[in-house]
Short mmCIF file of C-alpha atoms in Angstrom, two decimals:
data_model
loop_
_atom_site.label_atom_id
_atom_site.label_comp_id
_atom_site.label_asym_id
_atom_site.label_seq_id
_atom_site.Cartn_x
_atom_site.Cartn_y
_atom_site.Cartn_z
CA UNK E 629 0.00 0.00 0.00
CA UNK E 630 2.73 2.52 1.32
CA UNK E 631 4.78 1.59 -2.34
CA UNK E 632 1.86 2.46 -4.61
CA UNK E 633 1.00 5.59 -2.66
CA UNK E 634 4.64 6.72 -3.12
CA UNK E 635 3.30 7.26 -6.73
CA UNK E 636 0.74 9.81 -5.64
CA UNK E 637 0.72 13.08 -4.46
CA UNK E 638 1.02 11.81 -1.29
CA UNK E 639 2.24 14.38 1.71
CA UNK E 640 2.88 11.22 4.85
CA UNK E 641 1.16 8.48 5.93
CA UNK E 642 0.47 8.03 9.66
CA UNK E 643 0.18 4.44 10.88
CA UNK E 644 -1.52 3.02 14.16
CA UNK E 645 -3.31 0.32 15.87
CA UNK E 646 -6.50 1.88 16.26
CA UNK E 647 -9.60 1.33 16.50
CA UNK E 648 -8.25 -2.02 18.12
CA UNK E 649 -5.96 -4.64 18.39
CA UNK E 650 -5.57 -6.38 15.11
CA UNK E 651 -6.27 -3.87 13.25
CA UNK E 652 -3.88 -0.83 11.43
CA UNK E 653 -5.28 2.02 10.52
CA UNK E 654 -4.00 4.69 7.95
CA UNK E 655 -3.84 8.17 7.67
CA UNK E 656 -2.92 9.28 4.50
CA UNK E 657 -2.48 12.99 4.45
CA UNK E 658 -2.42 15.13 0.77
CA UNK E 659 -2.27 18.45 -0.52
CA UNK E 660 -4.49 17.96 -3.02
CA UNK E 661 -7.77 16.73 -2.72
CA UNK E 662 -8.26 15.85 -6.26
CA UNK E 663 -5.65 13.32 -5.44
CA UNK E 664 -8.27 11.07 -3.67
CA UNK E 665 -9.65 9.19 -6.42
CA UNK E 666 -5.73 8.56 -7.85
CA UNK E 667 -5.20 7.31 -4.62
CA UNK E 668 -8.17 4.68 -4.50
CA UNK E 669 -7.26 3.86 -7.88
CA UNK E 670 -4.05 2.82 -6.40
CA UNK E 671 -5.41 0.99 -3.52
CA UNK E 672 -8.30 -1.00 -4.96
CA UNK E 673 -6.02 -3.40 -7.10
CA UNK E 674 -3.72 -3.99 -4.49
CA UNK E 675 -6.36 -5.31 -2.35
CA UNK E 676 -8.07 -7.75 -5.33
CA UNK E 677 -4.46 -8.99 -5.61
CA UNK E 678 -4.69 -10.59 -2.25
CA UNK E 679 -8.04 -11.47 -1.93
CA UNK E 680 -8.75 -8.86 0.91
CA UNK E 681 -11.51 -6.93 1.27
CA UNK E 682 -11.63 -3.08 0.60
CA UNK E 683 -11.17 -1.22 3.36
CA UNK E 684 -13.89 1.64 4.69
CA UNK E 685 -12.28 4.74 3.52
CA UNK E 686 -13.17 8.39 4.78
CA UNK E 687 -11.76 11.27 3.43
CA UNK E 688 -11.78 15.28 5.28
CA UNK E 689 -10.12 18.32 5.15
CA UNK E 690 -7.32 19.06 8.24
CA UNK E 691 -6.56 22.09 9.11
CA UNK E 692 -2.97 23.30 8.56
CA UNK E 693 -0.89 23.85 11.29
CA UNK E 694 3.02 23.52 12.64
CA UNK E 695 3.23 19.52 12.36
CA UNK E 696 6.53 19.00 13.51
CA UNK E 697 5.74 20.64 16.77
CA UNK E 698 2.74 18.51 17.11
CA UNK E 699 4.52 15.33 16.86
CA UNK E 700 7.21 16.69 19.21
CA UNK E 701 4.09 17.02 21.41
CA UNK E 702 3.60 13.34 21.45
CA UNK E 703 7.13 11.17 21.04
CA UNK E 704 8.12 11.86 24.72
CA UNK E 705 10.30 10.09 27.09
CA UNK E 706 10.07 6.05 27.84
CA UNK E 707 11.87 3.09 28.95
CA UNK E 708 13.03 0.63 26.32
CA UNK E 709 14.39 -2.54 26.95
CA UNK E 710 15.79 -3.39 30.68
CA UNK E 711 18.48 -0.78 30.79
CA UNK E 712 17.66 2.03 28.42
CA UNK E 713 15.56 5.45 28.85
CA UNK E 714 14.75 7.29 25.41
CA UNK E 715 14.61 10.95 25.44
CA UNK E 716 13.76 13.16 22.69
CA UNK E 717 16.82 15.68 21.93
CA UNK E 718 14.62 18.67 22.54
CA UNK E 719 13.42 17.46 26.56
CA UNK E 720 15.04 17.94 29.84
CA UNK E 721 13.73 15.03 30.89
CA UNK E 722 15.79 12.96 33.32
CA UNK E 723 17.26 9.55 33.19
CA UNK E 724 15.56 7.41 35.88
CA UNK E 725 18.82 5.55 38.32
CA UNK E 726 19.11 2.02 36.71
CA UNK E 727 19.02 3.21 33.21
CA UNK E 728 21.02 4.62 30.52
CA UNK E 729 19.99 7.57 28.27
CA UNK E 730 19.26 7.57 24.53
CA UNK E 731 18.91 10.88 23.70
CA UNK E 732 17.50 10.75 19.58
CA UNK E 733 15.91 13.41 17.74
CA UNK E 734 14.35 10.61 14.63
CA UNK E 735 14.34 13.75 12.03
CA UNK E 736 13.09 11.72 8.54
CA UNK E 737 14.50 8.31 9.24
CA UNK E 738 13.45 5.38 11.38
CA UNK E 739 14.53 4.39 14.89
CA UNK E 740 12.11 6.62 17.18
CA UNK E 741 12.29 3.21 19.80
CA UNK E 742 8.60 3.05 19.84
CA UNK E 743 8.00 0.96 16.81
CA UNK E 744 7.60 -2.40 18.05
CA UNK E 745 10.19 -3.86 16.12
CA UNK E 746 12.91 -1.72 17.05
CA UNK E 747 12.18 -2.36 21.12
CA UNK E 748 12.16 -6.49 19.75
CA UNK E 749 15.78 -5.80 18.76
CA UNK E 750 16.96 -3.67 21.20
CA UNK E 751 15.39 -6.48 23.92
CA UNK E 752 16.98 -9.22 21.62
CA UNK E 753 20.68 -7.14 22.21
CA UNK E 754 20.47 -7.54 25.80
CA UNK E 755 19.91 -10.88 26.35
CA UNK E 756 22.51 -11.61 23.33
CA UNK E 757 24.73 -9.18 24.49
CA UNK E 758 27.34 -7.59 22.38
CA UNK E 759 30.18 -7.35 24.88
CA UNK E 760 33.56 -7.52 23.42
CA UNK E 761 32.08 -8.23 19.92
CA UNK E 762 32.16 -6.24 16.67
CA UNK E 763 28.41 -5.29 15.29
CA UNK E 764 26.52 -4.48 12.62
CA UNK E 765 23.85 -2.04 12.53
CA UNK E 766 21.95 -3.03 9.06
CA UNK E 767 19.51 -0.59 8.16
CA UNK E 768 20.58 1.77 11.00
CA UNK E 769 18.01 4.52 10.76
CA UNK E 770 17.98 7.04 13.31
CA UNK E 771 21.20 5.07 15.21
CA UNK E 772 19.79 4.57 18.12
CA UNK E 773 20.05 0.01 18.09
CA UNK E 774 24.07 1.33 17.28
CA UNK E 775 24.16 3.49 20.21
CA UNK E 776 22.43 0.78 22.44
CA UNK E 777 25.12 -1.43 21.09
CA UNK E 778 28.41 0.84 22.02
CA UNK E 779 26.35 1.06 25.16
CA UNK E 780 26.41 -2.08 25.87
CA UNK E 781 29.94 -3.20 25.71
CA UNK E 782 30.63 -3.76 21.38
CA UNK E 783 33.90 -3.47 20.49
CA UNK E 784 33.28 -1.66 17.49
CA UNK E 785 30.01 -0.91 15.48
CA UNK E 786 29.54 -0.28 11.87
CA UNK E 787 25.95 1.48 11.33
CA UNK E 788 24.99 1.55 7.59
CA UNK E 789 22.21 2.60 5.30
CA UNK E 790 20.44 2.82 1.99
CA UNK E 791 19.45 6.14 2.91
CA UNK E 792 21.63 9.17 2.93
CA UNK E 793 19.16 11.09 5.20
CA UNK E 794 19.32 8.29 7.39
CA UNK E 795 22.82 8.39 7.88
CA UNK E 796 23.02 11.98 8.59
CA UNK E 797 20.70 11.49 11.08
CA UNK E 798 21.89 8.28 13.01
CA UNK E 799 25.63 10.74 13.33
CA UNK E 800 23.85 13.44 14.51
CA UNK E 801 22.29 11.43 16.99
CA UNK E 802 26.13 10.04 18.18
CA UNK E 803 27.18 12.86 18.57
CA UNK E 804 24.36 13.86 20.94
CA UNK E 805 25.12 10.74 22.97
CA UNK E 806 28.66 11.66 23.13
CA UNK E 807 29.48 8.02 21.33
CA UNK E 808 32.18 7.88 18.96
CA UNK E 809 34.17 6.00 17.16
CA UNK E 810 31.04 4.19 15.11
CA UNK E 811 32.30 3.71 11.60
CA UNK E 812 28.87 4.92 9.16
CA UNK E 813 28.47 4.75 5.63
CA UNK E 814 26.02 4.67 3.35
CA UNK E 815 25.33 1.75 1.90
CA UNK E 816 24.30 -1.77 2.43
CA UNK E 817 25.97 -4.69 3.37
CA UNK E 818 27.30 -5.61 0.50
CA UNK E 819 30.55 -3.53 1.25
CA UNK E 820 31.38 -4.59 4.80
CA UNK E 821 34.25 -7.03 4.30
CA UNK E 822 33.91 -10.60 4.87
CA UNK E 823 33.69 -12.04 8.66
CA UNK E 824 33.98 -8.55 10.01
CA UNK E 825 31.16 -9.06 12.34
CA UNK E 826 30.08 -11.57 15.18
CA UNK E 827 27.13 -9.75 15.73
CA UNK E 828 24.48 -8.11 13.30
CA UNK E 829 20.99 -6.00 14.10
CA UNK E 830 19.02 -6.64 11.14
CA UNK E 831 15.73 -4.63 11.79
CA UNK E 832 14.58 -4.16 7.72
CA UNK E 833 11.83 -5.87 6.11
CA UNK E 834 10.81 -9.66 5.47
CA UNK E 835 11.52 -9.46 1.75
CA UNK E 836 14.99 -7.63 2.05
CA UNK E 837 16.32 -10.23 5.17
CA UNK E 838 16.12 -12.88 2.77
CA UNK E 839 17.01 -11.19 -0.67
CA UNK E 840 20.37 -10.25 1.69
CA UNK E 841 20.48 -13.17 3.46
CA UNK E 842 23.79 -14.87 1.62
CA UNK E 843 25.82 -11.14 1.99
CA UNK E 844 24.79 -11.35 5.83
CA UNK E 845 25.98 -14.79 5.91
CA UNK E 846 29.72 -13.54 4.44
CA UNK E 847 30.24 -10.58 6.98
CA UNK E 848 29.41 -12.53 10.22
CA UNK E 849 31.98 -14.81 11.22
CA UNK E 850 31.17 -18.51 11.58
CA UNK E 851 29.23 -18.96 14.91
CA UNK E 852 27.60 -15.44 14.65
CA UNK E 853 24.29 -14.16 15.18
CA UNK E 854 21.97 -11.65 14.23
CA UNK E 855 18.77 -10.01 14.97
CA UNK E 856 16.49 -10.19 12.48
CA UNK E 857 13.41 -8.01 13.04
CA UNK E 858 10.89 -5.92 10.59
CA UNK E 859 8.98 -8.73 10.38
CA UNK E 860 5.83 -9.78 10.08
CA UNK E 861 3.90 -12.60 11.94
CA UNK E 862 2.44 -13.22 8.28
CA UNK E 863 5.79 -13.55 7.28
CA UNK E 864 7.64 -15.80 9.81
CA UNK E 865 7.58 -18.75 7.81
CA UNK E 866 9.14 -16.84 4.56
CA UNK E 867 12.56 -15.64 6.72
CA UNK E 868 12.17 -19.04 8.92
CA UNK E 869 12.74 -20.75 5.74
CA UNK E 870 14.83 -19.01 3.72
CA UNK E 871 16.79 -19.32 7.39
CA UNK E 872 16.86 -23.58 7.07
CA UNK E 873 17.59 -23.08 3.45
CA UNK E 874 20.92 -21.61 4.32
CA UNK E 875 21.53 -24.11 7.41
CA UNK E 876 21.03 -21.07 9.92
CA UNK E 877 20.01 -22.47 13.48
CA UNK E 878 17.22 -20.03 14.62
CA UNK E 879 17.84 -19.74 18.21
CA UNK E 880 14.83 -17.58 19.76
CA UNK E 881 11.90 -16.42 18.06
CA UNK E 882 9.73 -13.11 19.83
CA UNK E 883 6.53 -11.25 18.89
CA UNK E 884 4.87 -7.97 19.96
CA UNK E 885 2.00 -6.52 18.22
CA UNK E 886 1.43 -8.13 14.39
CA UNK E 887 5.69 -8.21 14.22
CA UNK E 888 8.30 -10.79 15.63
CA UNK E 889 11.78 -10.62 15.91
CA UNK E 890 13.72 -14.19 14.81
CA UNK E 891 17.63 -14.92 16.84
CA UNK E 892 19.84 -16.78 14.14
CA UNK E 893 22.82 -18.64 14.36
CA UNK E 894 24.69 -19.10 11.01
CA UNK E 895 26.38 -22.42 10.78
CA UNK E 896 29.88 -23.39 11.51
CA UNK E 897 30.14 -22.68 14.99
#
């Protein structure tokens, strides 16, 4: 849906989990409402394909306003993980004792922590900790699963992605955590060099985990493991078996929400 409204005059599109559980919801916001009938031209095919029904649609007018301060209005403070406190670069907010702060300002990329399949990666870090091991952030968005990573004891981290906004971003956001040292490029992972890594955070999409699987496989070192997340519970038996294709031994499996996270192993350890 997102891909074919790319093709319209399409302003943002606003996801949530309203009305209810189960269900996702979403606001697509335009500057032109001519565009609406473009846009259910998109739509209505894409449902057919998969043999879904079509979805009750409303359309409105929204007053304009300042929207960046409005969604600065909502992303504020919260725990992530066991260890971590997120707080957005424009709050004095404190860090509660126990905790460590992540202080990201998102701009355009991804990584605001409250998606749930960042916190599914983040939680997945912990209990596979990255002490003493070199990581890679795949995908890295905003930075802030490469922060959690320095944080947490990796003895180096390479955050890399696609998207050159994304990468300004995620070094912006080291910088504001006073972490350094956290080699960034942009790119994919294609151009890390082969077993650089013990440890990856893979936190993309279904579709691209397994088009990348056999590059993953030649950066991590034999007996590595990475985080695979972006996923959804629809999809868990595409990755799980393009996984046992490639003789990976899937060590944990977690779900929050319509996503899961999947802990791999590759073989030869």
């Amino acid at each position: 849906i997102l891909g074919e409204l790319s093709a319209e005059d399409v302003a943002g599109v606003w996801e949530s989990g309203e009305p209810q559980p189960g269900l996702t919801r979403l606001v697509v916001y335009s500057s032109s409402p001519s565009a609406f009938p473009a846009i259910l031209a998109r739509l209505e095919p894409v449902f057919a394909r998969n043999q879904r029904p079509f979805p009750a649609i409303e359309a409105g007018a929204v007053a304009d306003r300042d929207w960046l301060e409005e969604w600065k209005k909502s992303y504020t403070s919260f725990p992530i993980g066991s260890e971590f406190f997120v707080i957005p670069s424009w709050s004095n907010d404190n860090c509660p004792q126990g905790r460590r702060p992540i202080r990201i300002d998102p701009g355009q990329a991804f990584g605001t922590g409250t998606h749930e399949t960042t916190q599914l990666t983040l939680e997945a870090m912990e209990r596979w900790s990255p002490a003493g091991l070199r990581v890679l952030d795949l995908g890295c968005g905003s930075g802030i699963l490469a922060i959690a990573a320095q944080l947490l004891g990796a003895s180096s981290v390479i955050a890399c992605d696609v998207d050159p906004v994304a990468v300004s971003v995620a070094l912006s956001n080291f910088n504001r955590n006073a972490i350094h040292g956290i080699a960034t490029y942009c790119g994919s992972v294609d151009a890390a060099a082969s077993n650089s890594v013990e440890r990856v955070c893979c936190n993309i999409t279904a579709d691209l985990i397994v088009e990348l699987l056999p590059e993953i496989s030649r950066v991590l070192c034999p007996g590595g493991v990475v985080i695979f997340s972006g996923i959804l519970l629809e999809q868990q038996e595409l990755v799980r078996n393009a996984l046992d294709r490639a003789h990976w031994k899937i060590a944990e499996e977690t779900a929050r929400g319509e996503w899961c996270a999947i802990v791999a192993q590759r073989h030869g350890a």
